[in-house]
């Protein structure tokens, strides 16, 4: 995947550049907390939890109960995991690689 595969969003490059300057988990958490409202941060967190459970093969209904989120969100996240721009896959692969070290 390359830059052309991501829909143009005004300011997305600047935001991505800001994220890339963060040095550790604490800095990332503080940046995300300042950037997002609590409901936005919860929604992002729930999506990431959903991705991890989907990868483990957990059924959609169980994910919706455990996360908690709607089955519509689980379905949407699953579609992006399979047919998106590869961002979820890249992050998952790197999280797994880091855990193996």
Short mmCIF file of C-alpha atoms in Angstrom, two decimals:
data_model
loop_
_atom_site.label_atom_id
_atom_site.label_comp_id
_atom_site.label_asym_id
_atom_site.label_seq_id
_atom_site.Cartn_x
_atom_site.Cartn_y
_atom_site.Cartn_z
CA UNK A 1 0.00 0.00 0.00
CA UNK A 2 1.12 3.49 -0.63
CA UNK A 3 -0.07 7.03 -0.06
CA UNK A 4 -2.38 6.87 -3.08
CA UNK A 5 -4.45 4.12 -1.40
CA UNK A 6 -5.59 6.45 1.41
CA UNK A 7 -8.40 8.89 0.74
CA UNK A 8 -7.23 12.50 0.86
CA UNK A 9 -8.11 14.14 4.16
CA UNK A 10 -7.00 17.71 4.67
CA UNK A 11 -4.34 17.79 7.38
CA UNK A 12 -3.87 14.01 7.60
CA UNK A 13 -0.22 14.24 6.55
CA UNK A 14 0.46 16.78 9.31
CA UNK A 15 -1.30 14.59 11.87
CA UNK A 16 0.64 11.50 10.75
CA UNK A 17 3.88 13.49 11.00
CA UNK A 18 2.99 14.53 14.55
CA UNK A 19 2.29 10.91 15.53
CA UNK A 20 5.66 9.87 14.12
CA UNK A 21 7.45 12.31 16.45
CA UNK A 22 6.19 10.53 19.56
CA UNK A 23 8.90 8.53 21.30
CA UNK A 24 7.10 6.15 23.66
CA UNK A 25 3.77 4.84 24.94
CA UNK A 26 3.41 7.62 27.51
CA UNK A 27 3.88 10.35 24.90
CA UNK A 28 1.44 8.61 22.56
CA UNK A 29 -1.19 8.27 25.30
CA UNK A 30 -0.85 11.91 26.32
CA UNK A 31 -1.08 13.06 22.68
CA UNK A 32 -4.16 10.93 22.03
CA UNK A 33 -5.83 12.16 25.21
CA UNK A 34 -5.23 15.78 24.25
CA UNK A 35 -6.31 15.19 20.64
CA UNK A 36 -9.50 13.24 21.31
CA UNK A 37 -12.56 13.63 23.46
CA UNK A 38 -13.12 10.73 25.86
CA UNK A 39 -15.88 9.26 23.64
CA UNK A 40 -13.58 9.48 20.59
CA UNK A 41 -10.75 7.84 22.50
CA UNK A 42 -13.07 5.08 23.69
CA UNK A 43 -14.27 4.50 20.11
CA UNK A 44 -10.68 4.22 18.85
CA UNK A 45 -9.77 1.90 21.70
CA UNK A 46 -12.81 -0.28 21.05
CA UNK A 47 -11.90 -0.55 17.35
CA UNK A 48 -8.37 -1.68 18.19
CA UNK A 49 -9.68 -4.21 20.71
CA UNK A 50 -12.08 -5.43 18.01
CA UNK A 51 -9.25 -5.88 15.50
CA UNK A 52 -7.24 -7.94 17.97
CA UNK A 53 -10.20 -10.18 18.78
CA UNK A 54 -11.10 -10.60 15.10
CA UNK A 55 -7.57 -11.74 14.42
CA UNK A 56 -7.96 -14.35 17.15
CA UNK A 57 -11.09 -15.66 15.45
CA UNK A 58 -13.51 -14.60 18.17
CA UNK A 59 -17.12 -14.59 16.87
CA UNK A 60 -18.67 -11.19 16.11
CA UNK A 61 -21.40 -11.44 18.76
CA UNK A 62 -18.87 -12.33 21.43
CA UNK A 63 -16.66 -9.41 20.40
CA UNK A 64 -19.64 -7.03 20.60
CA UNK A 65 -20.31 -8.21 24.15
CA UNK A 66 -16.69 -8.22 25.33
CA UNK A 67 -15.48 -4.90 23.93
CA UNK A 68 -18.39 -3.52 24.26
CA UNK A 69 -19.44 -2.31 20.84
CA UNK A 70 -22.16 -2.90 18.29
CA UNK A 71 -22.14 -5.79 15.85
CA UNK A 72 -22.29 -3.16 13.09
CA UNK A 73 -18.96 -1.75 14.31
CA UNK A 74 -17.46 -5.25 14.51
CA UNK A 75 -18.58 -5.90 10.92
CA UNK A 76 -17.20 -2.55 9.72
CA UNK A 77 -13.85 -3.13 11.46
CA UNK A 78 -13.67 -6.64 9.99
CA UNK A 79 -14.22 -5.21 6.49
CA UNK A 80 -11.42 -2.67 6.97
CA UNK A 81 -9.15 -5.38 8.38
CA UNK A 82 -9.70 -7.52 5.28
CA UNK A 83 -10.15 -4.90 2.57
CA UNK A 84 -8.80 -1.62 3.95
CA UNK A 85 -5.53 0.13 3.27
CA UNK A 86 -3.46 -2.29 5.34
CA UNK A 87 -3.04 -0.06 8.37
CA UNK A 88 -4.57 -2.52 10.80
CA UNK A 89 -2.47 -5.37 9.39
CA UNK A 90 0.75 -3.35 9.63
CA UNK A 91 0.07 -2.44 13.25
CA UNK A 92 -0.91 -6.02 14.17
CA UNK A 93 2.20 -7.46 12.54
CA UNK A 94 4.44 -5.00 14.36
CA UNK A 95 2.75 -5.59 17.71
CA UNK A 96 3.28 -9.33 17.25
CA UNK A 97 6.90 -8.84 16.20
CA UNK A 98 7.57 -6.66 19.24
CA UNK A 99 5.96 -9.25 21.54
CA UNK A 100 8.26 -11.96 20.12
CA UNK A 101 11.41 -9.94 20.93
#
